[in-house]
Amino acid sequence: MVFLFVILLVIGVPIAFVLGLVPLIYLLFFKGLPLIAIASKLYGGIDNYVLLALPFFILAGNIMNNTGITKDLVNFARLLVGRVRGALAQVNIVVSIAFAGLTGAAVADTAAIGSILIPAMKEEGYSAEYSAAVTTASSVIGPIIPPSIIMVIYASVTGESVGALFMGGFLPGLAVALSLMILAYIYAIRLNHPKRTERISAKEAFYIIRRSVLAMMVPLIIIGGILTGVFTPTEAAAVACLYAFLVGVFYYKTLTVKNMIDSLIDAGRVSATILLIISASQLFSMVLTIEKIPEHIAEVMTSVITNKYVFLLVVNVLFFFMGMVMEISASVIMLTPILLPLAMEYGVHPLHFALIMLVNLNIGLTTPPVGVCLFTAVPIAKCSVEKMVPKVMPFVIAEMIAVLFITYVPEITLFLPRLTGFIE
Amino acid sequence: MVKYLKQASDIVHVVTKWWLFVYVLSVTILAIVGVFFRAIGNSLSWNEELMRWILIGIGYIGAAVALKERSHIGIEFFITRMKPKLRKFSIILGYLTIVLFLLVVLIYGYKSADVAWRQKGSILRVPMYWVKLNLPLGSLFMLVHMTYFTVGFFKEKGDDREYLLSGGHDF
Amino acid sequence: AAPAAPAESQQAASSEAIPDMIDMTMPSSTVTLRLAYDDPTLWPKQANVPDPEHAQALLFKDYVESQTGGAVKIDLYGAGQLGTYRETLEMVQQGSMDINIGTGSLGSFFDPFQIFTIPYLFSSDDIAVGYFERSEWWADLMDQMEDETGMKYLGMGQNGWRNFTNNVREIRKPEDLKGIKFRVMQSPVYVKMIESMGGSAVPIAWNELYTALQTGVVDGEENPISSIALGKLQEVQKYLTMDGHVWSENVMVMNAAKFNDMPVGVQQILVQGGMLAARANNVAERMVSNIVKFEEVAKQMQVYFPTAGEKAEFRKVSQPAVIEYLEGELGEDMVNGFLTSVQQMEAELGWRR
Ligand code: NA
Ligand code: NA
């Protein structure tokens, strides 16, 4: 099966078809399961309201890029932090932190931030691959800083408090962000990333600020609307589309019927490439589940452990590889019943264990072969996977270093929940 | 022969593009309308379900549009570096496996839709047949493109790298 | 159409010749059946009481495996690991899954199944339990379901009585729902019920509910205690009213073709196992909803128990709206037949004298 998977990828079969074909051939030749299960699962895999964030945010990004809103936002960011080398990469990470506080799913973050900031970064002179890599890596922060759908799922599988998980996620989320910012800074220095050299006069600055007021309303509407409960993060994207459309028609006067039609079709097409991957990866996860593969691996790996520190290291390795191939909630559902009791026997605090698991599994969203965020950023940046993967891997390593910190310094996770009385 | 296949593929492409346009436009409007009605204290109970249904359509009709424009995500690093003979073989092997997958989704997707005649939506009591039909339809459209690609590939004298599926240029 | 009168079907059965001995033939090689359900599988390692569907599944597995001497093996896939309830129902119908347990979606596959979600219908647990175990009207309806959907009914556990929670005010009478946005399950019956009492019904996915309640996209929701605790909704909700408006189900169904392929003895064991499993579910549900989780939930919410008079008010406002809707969907005869059969059960159990 692994062999088949690799061969199909090497001969250039698109990843969505590879993810569908491998379980198909497995079911056909090894299992005798009715193939109709494939149709049910492909359908069910994307029958998910949260995924509507994909077309909405991509559309919002397209409209904003067409109107000139994006350009104004970039000018505003340049004005503020442009003198710092590689500033827009840092802005990308900081915006991811802010956005993490609003949305619960990582793909929503990739779509939202990517569709606005990737074109902006490209315009500033960053490569498409690097822009996509930073966006992908930083969207991992999304489900770690609350709210977080995967934490709600974790809570329902384990009985852990959602509030405690949310509180416990803040600092680990910031730790991941910090690791990314450090790496982006090192890159900026070593690779001479863009920085503003010219001085901006007061008059120009005033002009930029005045021009960007309407553009700045986009993030304000999104943030304000979500925090006040007027709309959900998914709906926020659709409202942003409406706003960008109105501003584009009445203020910038740059929108044409032709580019609106193109924006809509493009949003649909890009979403579809991602949806097809998600759809097929659910099928792939189902086969791993039926075969109880994660359970078997977890049992073998944990059978040789002698102490807490080795245990934590081994589970981290396990999470990393599971995150790479398996859909995240499927991993949580399969692995926690086996590993959480073991962790508690070794004296690991259950909340600490939860965050190790969730942060680590989320990193899998950014890695091949089944990284949903990775495959969301690629079509938005219009770059190729094989050129983008080498750019994202250093960020993955930075994130793994953050995971090790989170693993061996329990206070990063436990400090805030303790302070707020969720745990003793 | 190739000419007619190309024509069929082009027609499918135009149709699916407009189809996709309608889906994306309507789902966006539905979301905004939903927010509006909830804000004035008169929530719509049915629009969440309808939006999820359209999302399925975006996925599968959009997949056909993406296939024609060759924007599905794949790895071309190895195949572009292969010797021409091996590449030719690889492309055909890849095409055949994709066709196999699409055929299964077409046949079983249709069977699954057909069973769903009696299955209704949760709020909108419409047969799920119509929603599930998006899968086999999308597959059918993709098969039309794949047939044209396959036949065209055998007749092609020029650069076979044009026939990679993640190249991003239009056929 | 209403199911055939019970007397006829009994006659049909007794007219066939009765064999001398019970046929306990077992399948020649081990048969493995896959059973999927949504509830978490924490017990026994991490929880002191099993969640209801988990209890149902465990008992079913134990009963069937032991009674068939291992000839039939049950593989459990809990915690929704193979997909949502609706997905696994579809798989059961199509034969790629054998059995499943769940709440709230079977009505989409067989319209009449939603009939018992009439609000304030069952006045007591024992009426509901007695009804689903013994009512002939219901048994006939389930036979009709098998004919139309290819899914065999194997028993009805209870998911729990559903109650209102919200963040706006304590709910004591129907008018208190006015202007409150309630998240409801994907079902027209719940929409009608909430709207009839003046509330506003918003369908929101279960996974997004916690955050939606936290940010105020919706103000309230309605669920059994076990589900409130499962979603930790007490952390984001202030008021709980124990009105028990709907009795909701954990129904077990099996692919009918697979069931009918089994030898008679095995079929009997499956049916018995299904009934006993439902009872185990009911005990677990009571432990969870009335004792263990109730304490957990009540610590963080202000709990109100409506009086019998107040419940009658709720019933008076909401029941006609839902009944009218169901009559439109299923026909008056069916709704009347159903209500009569519930009354018969009430009389049989001594609630009507
Ligand atoms: Na978040
Ligand atoms: Na349930």
GROMACS .gro file of C-alpha atoms in nm, chain A:
model
  424
    1MET     CA    1   0.000   0.000   0.000
    2VAL     CA    2   0.280   0.236   0.096
    3PHE     CA    3   0.455   0.136  -0.225
    4LEU     CA    4   0.147   0.209  -0.433
    5PHE     CA    5   0.107   0.543  -0.262
    6VAL     CA    6   0.462   0.649  -0.341
    7ILE     CA    7   0.454   0.525  -0.702
    8LEU     CA    8   0.135   0.713  -0.779
    9LEU     CA    9   0.276   1.033  -0.632
   10VAL     CA   10   0.601   0.996  -0.824
   11ILE     CA   11   0.426   0.948  -1.158
   12GLY     CA   12   0.247   1.276  -1.103
   13VAL     CA   13  -0.104   1.163  -1.015
   14PRO     CA   14  -0.266   1.454  -0.829
   15ILE     CA   15  -0.263   1.399  -0.453
   16ALA     CA   16  -0.645   1.394  -0.425
   17PHE     CA   17  -0.665   1.099  -0.664
   18VAL     CA   18  -0.379   0.919  -0.490
   19LEU     CA   19  -0.559   0.955  -0.157
   20GLY     CA   20  -0.873   0.812  -0.315
   21LEU     CA   21  -0.708   0.538  -0.519
   22VAL     CA   22  -0.510   0.373  -0.244
   23PRO     CA   23  -0.816   0.294  -0.026
   24LEU     CA   24  -1.009   0.204  -0.341
   25ILE     CA   25  -0.759  -0.059  -0.444
   26TYR     CA   26  -0.735  -0.178  -0.087
   27LEU     CA   27  -1.112  -0.221  -0.058
   28LEU     CA   28  -1.138  -0.376  -0.401
   29PHE     CA   29  -0.871  -0.640  -0.368
   30PHE     CA   30  -0.816  -0.704   0.000
   31LYS     CA   31  -1.130  -0.640   0.191
   32GLY     CA   32  -1.433  -0.728  -0.013
   33LEU     CA   33  -1.614  -0.428   0.131
   34PRO     CA   34  -1.888  -0.293  -0.094
   35LEU     CA   35  -1.740  -0.009  -0.297
   36ILE     CA   36  -2.048   0.200  -0.234
   37ALA     CA   37  -1.887   0.288   0.102
   38ILE     CA   38  -1.646   0.498  -0.100
   39ALA     CA   39  -1.924   0.722  -0.226
   40SER     CA   40  -2.070   0.768   0.122
   41LYS     CA   41  -1.735   0.858   0.267
   42LEU     CA   42  -1.632   1.093  -0.014
   43TYR     CA   43  -1.960   1.274   0.036
   44GLY     CA   44  -1.947   1.275   0.415
   45GLY     CA   45  -1.587   1.393   0.416
   46ILE     CA   46  -1.682   1.739   0.294
   47ASP     CA   47  -2.037   1.758   0.428
   48ASN     CA   48  -1.902   1.999   0.687
   49TYR     CA   49  -2.023   2.354   0.744
   50VAL     CA   50  -1.683   2.476   0.864
   51LEU     CA   51  -1.531   2.404   0.522
   52LEU     CA   52  -1.745   2.679   0.371
   53ALA     CA   53  -1.472   2.908   0.503
   54LEU     CA   54  -1.266   2.793   0.204
   55PRO     CA   55  -1.473   2.941  -0.082
   56PHE     CA   56  -1.569   3.245   0.127
   57PHE     CA   57  -1.222   3.349   0.234
   58ILE     CA   58  -1.068   3.272  -0.105
   59LEU     CA   59  -1.341   3.479  -0.268
   60ALA     CA   60  -1.290   3.762  -0.020
   61GLY     CA   61  -0.918   3.755  -0.099
   62ASN     CA   62  -0.983   3.758  -0.474
   63ILE     CA   63  -1.218   4.055  -0.450
   64MET     CA   64  -0.980   4.244  -0.222
   65ASN     CA   65  -0.690   4.184  -0.457
   66ASN     CA   66  -0.895   4.301  -0.753
   67THR     CA   67  -1.024   4.614  -0.584
   68GLY     CA   68  -0.691   4.735  -0.447
   69ILE     CA   69  -0.782   4.682  -0.082
   70THR     CA   70  -0.489   4.444  -0.048
   71LYS     CA   71  -0.249   4.704  -0.185
   72ASP     CA   72  -0.369   4.962   0.066
   73LEU     CA   73  -0.331   4.715   0.349
   74VAL     CA   74   0.024   4.638   0.236
   75ASN     CA   75   0.110   5.007   0.217
   76PHE     CA   76  -0.025   5.055   0.566
   77ALA     CA   77   0.180   4.761   0.698
   78ARG     CA   78   0.490   4.894   0.519
   79LEU     CA   79   0.436   5.230   0.681
   80LEU     CA   80   0.417   5.077   1.026
   81VAL     CA   81   0.679   4.803   1.024
   82GLY     CA   82   0.837   4.824   0.680
   83ARG     CA   83   1.178   4.928   0.810
   84VAL     CA   84   1.220   4.588   0.970
   85ARG     CA   85   1.370   4.333   0.732
   86GLY     CA   86   1.121   4.059   0.644
   87ALA     CA   87   0.844   4.251   0.816
   88LEU     CA   88   0.559   4.112   0.609
   89ALA     CA   89   0.652   3.756   0.705
   90GLN     CA   90   0.636   3.861   1.070
   91VAL     CA   91   0.304   4.037   1.003
   92ASN     CA   92   0.175   3.711   0.859
   93ILE     CA   93   0.261   3.529   1.182
   94VAL     CA   94   0.119   3.800   1.407
   95VAL     CA   95  -0.203   3.813   1.205
   96SER     CA   96  -0.223   3.435   1.242
   97ILE     CA   97  -0.212   3.476   1.619
   98ALA     CA   98  -0.490   3.734   1.607
   99PHE     CA   99  -0.690   3.523   1.368
  100ALA     CA  100  -0.636   3.215   1.582
  101GLY     CA  101  -0.838   3.394   1.847
  102LEU     CA  102  -1.135   3.404   1.611
  103THR     CA  103  -1.151   3.079   1.419
  104GLY     CA  104  -1.153   2.720   1.524
  105ALA     CA  105  -1.014   2.542   1.221
  106ALA     CA  106  -0.668   2.566   1.068
  107VAL     CA  107  -0.779   2.551   0.704
  108ALA     CA  108  -0.997   2.856   0.763
  109ASP     CA  109  -0.686   3.041   0.882
  110THR     CA  110  -0.482   2.931   0.583
  111ALA     CA  111  -0.754   3.036   0.342
  112ALA     CA  112  -0.822   3.367   0.516
  113ILE     CA  113  -0.468   3.485   0.573
  114GLY     CA  114  -0.327   3.322   0.265
  115SER     CA  115  -0.570   3.473   0.020
  116ILE     CA  116  -0.483   3.825   0.139
  117LEU     CA  117  -0.125   3.807   0.259
  118ILE     CA  118   0.029   3.572   0.005
  119PRO     CA  119  -0.045   3.808  -0.287
  120ALA     CA  120   0.075   4.094  -0.067
  121MET     CA  121   0.400   3.918   0.016
  122LYS     CA  122   0.457   3.827  -0.347
  123GLU     CA  123   0.408   4.189  -0.440
  124GLU     CA  124   0.670   4.287  -0.184
  125GLY     CA  125   0.920   4.054  -0.349
  126TYR     CA  126   0.898   3.736  -0.145
  127SER     CA  127   0.890   3.413  -0.344
  128ALA     CA  128   0.551   3.248  -0.380
  129GLU     CA  129   0.686   2.934  -0.211
  130TYR     CA  130   0.821   3.117   0.093
  131SER     CA  131   0.499   3.317   0.128
  132ALA     CA  132   0.298   2.995   0.115
  133ALA     CA  133   0.534   2.826   0.361
  134VAL     CA  134   0.502   3.101   0.623
  135THR     CA  135   0.123   3.106   0.584
  136THR     CA  136   0.094   2.728   0.611
  137ALA     CA  137   0.323   2.701   0.911
  138SER     CA  138   0.157   2.983   1.101
  139SER     CA  139  -0.195   2.851   1.050
  140VAL     CA  140  -0.100   2.571   1.292
  141ILE     CA  141  -0.144   2.836   1.562
  142GLY     CA  142  -0.514   2.863   1.470
  143PRO     CA  143  -0.650   2.554   1.645
  144ILE     CA  144  -0.407   2.585   1.940
  145ILE     CA  145  -0.512   2.932   2.050
  146PRO     CA  146  -0.885   2.922   2.135
  147PRO     CA  147  -1.142   2.878   2.001
  148SER     CA  148  -1.063   2.540   1.857
  149ILE     CA  149  -1.286   2.277   1.705
  150ILE     CA  150  -1.034   2.000   1.759
  151MET     CA  151  -1.022   2.086   2.131
  152VAL     CA  152  -1.399   2.049   2.151
  153ILE     CA  153  -1.366   1.709   1.986
  154TYR     CA  154  -1.084   1.616   2.225
  155ALA     CA  155  -1.300   1.723   2.519
  156SER     CA  156  -1.591   1.508   2.408
  157VAL     CA  157  -1.367   1.204   2.362
  158THR     CA  158  -1.187   1.238   2.696
  159GLY     CA  159  -1.418   1.429   2.928
  160GLU     CA  160  -1.159   1.707   2.966
  161SER     CA  161  -1.300   2.058   3.018
  162VAL     CA  162  -1.320   2.268   2.702
  163GLY     CA  163  -1.254   2.581   2.907
  164ALA     CA  164  -0.937   2.430   3.055
  165LEU     CA  165  -0.818   2.318   2.711
  166PHE     CA  166  -0.884   2.664   2.570
  167MET     CA  167  -0.699   2.829   2.855
  168GLY     CA  168  -0.416   2.577   2.826
  169GLY     CA  169  -0.377   2.652   2.455
  170PHE     CA  170  -0.278   3.018   2.482
  171LEU     CA  171   0.086   2.989   2.580
  172PRO     CA  172   0.168   2.682   2.368
  173GLY     CA  173   0.016   2.873   2.074
  174LEU     CA  174   0.240   3.168   2.147
  175ALA     CA  175   0.540   2.934   2.186
  176VAL     CA  176   0.478   2.797   1.838
  177ALA     CA  177   0.438   3.152   1.703
  178LEU     CA  178   0.763   3.257   1.867
  179SER     CA  179   0.955   2.968   1.712
  180LEU     CA  180   0.824   3.069   1.370
  181MET     CA  181   0.908   3.436   1.420
  182ILE     CA  182   1.264   3.354   1.519
  183LEU     CA  183   1.311   3.140   1.212
  184ALA     CA  184   1.150   3.399   0.984
  185TYR     CA  185   1.386   3.659   1.131
  186ILE     CA  186   1.691   3.441   1.065
  187TYR     CA  187   1.572   3.392   0.707
  188ALA     CA  188   1.513   3.764   0.665
  189ILE     CA  189   1.872   3.844   0.761
  190ARG     CA  190   2.033   3.559   0.570
  191LEU     CA  191   1.829   3.592   0.253
  192ASN     CA  192   1.802   3.970   0.250
  193HIS     CA  193   1.426   3.977   0.261
  194PRO     CA  194   1.246   4.293   0.151
  195LYS     CA  195   1.262   4.598   0.368
  196ARG     CA  196   1.158   4.954   0.304
  197THR     CA  197   1.461   5.178   0.245
  198GLU     CA  198   1.297   5.500   0.136
  199ARG     CA  199   1.166   5.745   0.394
  200ILE     CA  200   0.796   5.823   0.389
  201SER     CA  201   0.711   6.189   0.436
  202ALA     CA  202   0.441   6.297   0.680
  203LYS     CA  203   0.223   6.401   0.389
  204GLU     CA  204   0.262   6.063   0.220
  205ALA     CA  205   0.201   5.885   0.550
  206PHE     CA  206  -0.119   6.080   0.598
  207TYR     CA  207  -0.228   5.990   0.245
  208ILE     CA  208  -0.156   5.619   0.305
  209ILE     CA  209  -0.348   5.619   0.631
  210ARG     CA  210  -0.643   5.802   0.481
  211ARG     CA  211  -0.651   5.567   0.187
  212SER     CA  212  -0.629   5.257   0.399
  213VAL     CA  213  -0.913   5.346   0.637
  214LEU     CA  214  -1.171   5.163   0.430
  215ALA     CA  215  -0.935   4.871   0.380
  216MET     CA  216  -0.868   4.847   0.754
  217MET     CA  217  -1.241   4.806   0.805
  218VAL     CA  218  -1.216   4.452   0.665
  219PRO     CA  219  -1.026   4.303   0.959
  220LEU     CA  220  -1.225   4.522   1.198
  221ILE     CA  221  -1.558   4.396   1.065
  222ILE     CA  222  -1.440   4.036   1.079
  223ILE     CA  223  -1.300   4.061   1.432
  224GLY     CA  224  -1.580   4.277   1.569
  225GLY     CA  225  -1.855   4.068   1.414
  226ILE     CA  226  -1.719   3.743   1.551
  227LEU     CA  227  -1.644   3.872   1.900
  228THR     CA  228  -1.991   4.022   1.939
  229GLY     CA  229  -2.157   3.706   1.812
  230VAL     CA  230  -2.319   3.875   1.513
  231PHE     CA  231  -2.173   3.607   1.292
  232THR     CA  232  -1.964   3.290   1.305
  233PRO     CA  233  -1.609   3.291   1.163
  234THR     CA  234  -1.741   3.111   0.855
  235GLU     CA  235  -2.009   3.372   0.796
  236ALA     CA  236  -1.756   3.649   0.865
  237ALA     CA  237  -1.581   3.556   0.543
  238ALA     CA  238  -1.901   3.593   0.343
  239VAL     CA  239  -1.970   3.930   0.505
  240ALA     CA  240  -1.614   4.036   0.417
  241CYS     CA  241  -1.691   3.944   0.055
  242LEU     CA  242  -1.996   4.170   0.059
  243TYR     CA  243  -1.801   4.456   0.216
  244ALA     CA  244  -1.509   4.425  -0.026
  245PHE     CA  245  -1.756   4.410  -0.312
  246LEU     CA  246  -1.940   4.725  -0.203
  247VAL     CA  247  -1.618   4.918  -0.140
  248GLY     CA  248  -1.483   4.795  -0.473
  249VAL     CA  249  -1.789   4.914  -0.660
  250PHE     CA  250  -1.859   5.244  -0.485
  251TYR     CA  251  -1.522   5.365  -0.358
  252TYR     CA  252  -1.235   5.213  -0.553
  253LYS     CA  253  -1.454   5.174  -0.863
  254THR     CA  254  -1.214   4.906  -0.981
  255LEU     CA  255  -1.446   4.606  -0.999
  256THR     CA  256  -1.579   4.494  -1.332
  257VAL     CA  257  -1.843   4.233  -1.404
  258LYS     CA  258  -1.575   4.028  -1.577
  259ASN     CA  259  -1.338   4.017  -1.283
  260MET     CA  260  -1.623   3.946  -1.039
  261ILE     CA  261  -1.722   3.644  -1.247
  262ASP     CA  262  -1.361   3.531  -1.265
  263SER     CA  263  -1.319   3.579  -0.889
  264LEU     CA  264  -1.620   3.363  -0.815
  265ILE     CA  265  -1.518   3.083  -1.051
  266ASP     CA  266  -1.159   3.095  -0.929
  267ALA     CA  267  -1.273   3.074  -0.565
  268GLY     CA  268  -1.482   2.770  -0.657
  269ARG     CA  269  -1.202   2.604  -0.850
  270VAL     CA  270  -0.936   2.656  -0.583
  271SER     CA  271  -1.176   2.542  -0.309
  272ALA     CA  272  -1.257   2.234  -0.514
  273THR     CA  273  -0.894   2.123  -0.539
  274ILE     CA  274  -0.871   2.147  -0.159
  275LEU     CA  275  -1.213   1.990  -0.098
  276LEU     CA  276  -1.129   1.694  -0.319
  277ILE     CA  277  -0.814   1.633  -0.114
  278ILE     CA  278  -1.009   1.658   0.214
  279SER     CA  279  -1.282   1.434   0.075
  280ALA     CA  280  -1.035   1.165  -0.032
  281SER     CA  281  -0.822   1.191   0.282
  282GLN     CA  282  -1.129   1.099   0.488
  283LEU     CA  283  -1.155   0.782   0.285
  284PHE     CA  284  -0.788   0.719   0.350
  285SER     CA  285  -0.836   0.773   0.724
  286MET     CA  286  -1.131   0.534   0.725
  287VAL     CA  287  -0.918   0.249   0.593
  288LEU     CA  288  -0.652   0.314   0.857
  289THR     CA  289  -0.930   0.313   1.118
  290ILE     CA  290  -1.093  -0.009   1.000
  291GLU     CA  291  -0.753  -0.176   1.011
  292LYS     CA  292  -0.695  -0.022   1.357
  293ILE     CA  293  -0.344   0.068   1.238
  294PRO     CA  294  -0.286   0.363   1.475
  295GLU     CA  295  -0.387   0.143   1.768
  296HIS     CA  296  -0.146  -0.132   1.672
  297ILE     CA  297   0.142   0.109   1.621
  298ALA     CA  298   0.068   0.285   1.950
  299GLU     CA  299   0.061  -0.045   2.136
  300VAL     CA  300   0.390  -0.163   1.987
  301MET     CA  301   0.565   0.168   2.041
  302THR     CA  302   0.456   0.212   2.400
  303SER     CA  303   0.527  -0.148   2.501
  304VAL     CA  304   0.901  -0.088   2.533
  305ILE     CA  305   0.889   0.226   2.744
  306THR     CA  306   1.046   0.246   3.087
  307ASN     CA  307   1.005   0.603   3.206
  308LYS     CA  308   0.810   0.924   3.167
  309TYR     CA  309   1.063   1.113   2.956
  310VAL     CA  310   1.107   0.831   2.709
  311PHE     CA  311   0.731   0.790   2.700
  312LEU     CA  312   0.683   1.155   2.610
  313LEU     CA  313   0.946   1.135   2.339
  314VAL     CA  314   0.794   0.820   2.190
  315VAL     CA  315   0.441   0.961   2.184
  316ASN     CA  316   0.570   1.275   2.017
  317VAL     CA  317   0.730   1.071   1.741
  318LEU     CA  318   0.406   0.876   1.707
  319PHE     CA  319   0.194   1.192   1.692
  320PHE     CA  320   0.421   1.344   1.432
  321PHE     CA  321   0.386   1.048   1.198
  322MET     CA  322   0.012   1.005   1.261
  323GLY     CA  323  -0.034   1.376   1.195
  324MET     CA  324   0.138   1.332   0.862
  325VAL     CA  325  -0.095   1.065   0.726
  326MET     CA  326  -0.418   1.074   0.921
  327GLU     CA  327  -0.699   1.322   0.956
  328ILE     CA  328  -0.657   1.495   1.293
  329SER     CA  329  -0.987   1.416   1.465
  330ALA     CA  330  -0.955   1.052   1.357
  331SER     CA  331  -0.610   1.043   1.523
  332VAL     CA  332  -0.748   1.197   1.841
  333ILE     CA  333  -1.037   0.950   1.856
  334MET     CA  334  -0.814   0.648   1.794
  335LEU     CA  335  -0.510   0.737   2.003
  336THR     CA  336  -0.637   0.900   2.322
  337PRO     CA  337  -0.814   0.594   2.465
  338ILE     CA  338  -0.483   0.404   2.450
  339LEU     CA  339  -0.236   0.675   2.537
  340LEU     CA  340  -0.409   0.900   2.789
  341PRO     CA  341  -0.439   0.632   3.062
  342LEU     CA  342  -0.072   0.544   3.006
  343ALA     CA  343   0.028   0.909   3.029
  344MET     CA  344  -0.156   0.940   3.357
  345GLU     CA  345   0.020   0.633   3.491
  346TYR     CA  346   0.351   0.803   3.418
  347GLY     CA  347   0.229   1.107   3.607
  348VAL     CA  348   0.175   1.334   3.309
  349HIS     CA  349  -0.100   1.588   3.379
  350PRO     CA  350  -0.394   1.506   3.148
  351LEU     CA  351  -0.423   1.866   3.031
  352HIS     CA  352  -0.053   1.878   2.955
  353PHE     CA  353  -0.084   1.556   2.759
  354ALA     CA  354  -0.377   1.700   2.565
  355LEU     CA  355  -0.179   2.000   2.450
  356ILE     CA  356   0.126   1.795   2.353
  357MET     CA  357  -0.099   1.578   2.142
  358LEU     CA  358  -0.301   1.858   1.983
  359VAL     CA  359  -0.007   2.085   1.901
  360ASN     CA  360   0.191   1.798   1.755
  361LEU     CA  361  -0.095   1.652   1.551
  362ASN     CA  362  -0.178   1.997   1.414
  363ILE     CA  363   0.172   2.028   1.274
  364GLY     CA  364   0.075   1.737   1.051
  365LEU     CA  365  -0.158   1.978   0.870
  366THR     CA  366   0.150   2.143   0.720
  367THR     CA  367   0.344   1.837   0.610
  368PRO     CA  368   0.318   1.609   0.310
  369PRO     CA  369   0.176   1.364   0.216
  370VAL     CA  370  -0.162   1.458   0.373
  371GLY     CA  371  -0.132   1.818   0.492
  372VAL     CA  372  -0.454   2.003   0.438
  373CYS     CA  373  -0.311   2.350   0.514
  374LEU     CA  374  -0.017   2.282   0.287
  375PHE     CA  375  -0.252   2.197   0.002
  376THR     CA  376  -0.465   2.501   0.076
  377ALA     CA  377  -0.174   2.743   0.052
  378VAL     CA  378  -0.030   2.595  -0.268
  379PRO     CA  379  -0.313   2.686  -0.508
  380ILE     CA  380  -0.362   3.025  -0.341
  381ALA     CA  381   0.007   3.106  -0.390
  382LYS     CA  382  -0.001   2.946  -0.736
  383CYS     CA  383   0.325   2.764  -0.667
  384SER     CA  384   0.427   2.399  -0.692
  385VAL     CA  385   0.423   2.150  -0.404
  386GLU     CA  386   0.774   2.022  -0.460
  387LYS     CA  387   0.925   2.369  -0.447
  388MET     CA  388   0.715   2.468  -0.149
  389VAL     CA  389   0.779   2.162   0.069
  390PRO     CA  390   1.154   2.234   0.118
  391LYS     CA  391   1.057   2.587   0.224
  392VAL     CA  392   0.804   2.471   0.481
  393MET     CA  393   1.013   2.194   0.637
  394PRO     CA  394   1.246   2.427   0.832
  395PHE     CA  395   0.936   2.585   0.983
  396VAL     CA  396   0.808   2.240   1.073
  397ILE     CA  397   1.138   2.174   1.249
  398ALA     CA  398   1.105   2.504   1.436
  399GLU     CA  399   0.756   2.397   1.542
  400MET     CA  400   0.883   2.059   1.659
  401ILE     CA  401   1.137   2.238   1.875
  402ALA     CA  402   0.848   2.435   2.024
  403VAL     CA  403   0.667   2.104   2.083
  404LEU     CA  404   0.968   1.971   2.272
  405PHE     CA  405   0.961   2.282   2.491
  406ILE     CA  406   0.590   2.234   2.550
  407THR     CA  407   0.653   1.867   2.629
  408TYR     CA  408   0.934   1.907   2.877
  409VAL     CA  409   0.821   2.234   3.038
  410PRO     CA  410   0.467   2.149   3.158
  411GLU     CA  411   0.422   2.499   3.300
  412ILE     CA  412   0.387   2.646   2.950
  413THR     CA  413   0.057   2.459   2.932
  414LEU     CA  414  -0.048   2.447   3.295
  415PHE     CA  415   0.034   2.800   3.413
  416LEU     CA  416  -0.274   2.981   3.280
  417PRO     CA  417  -0.531   2.710   3.363
  418ARG     CA  418  -0.390   2.703   3.717
  419LEU     CA  419  -0.401   3.081   3.742
  420THR     CA  420  -0.763   3.089   3.630
  421GLY     CA  421  -0.868   2.803   3.855
  422PHE     CA  422  -0.948   2.543   3.591
  423ILE     CA  423  -0.701   2.304   3.754
  424GLU     CA  424  -0.540   2.289   4.098
   0.00000   0.00000   0.00000
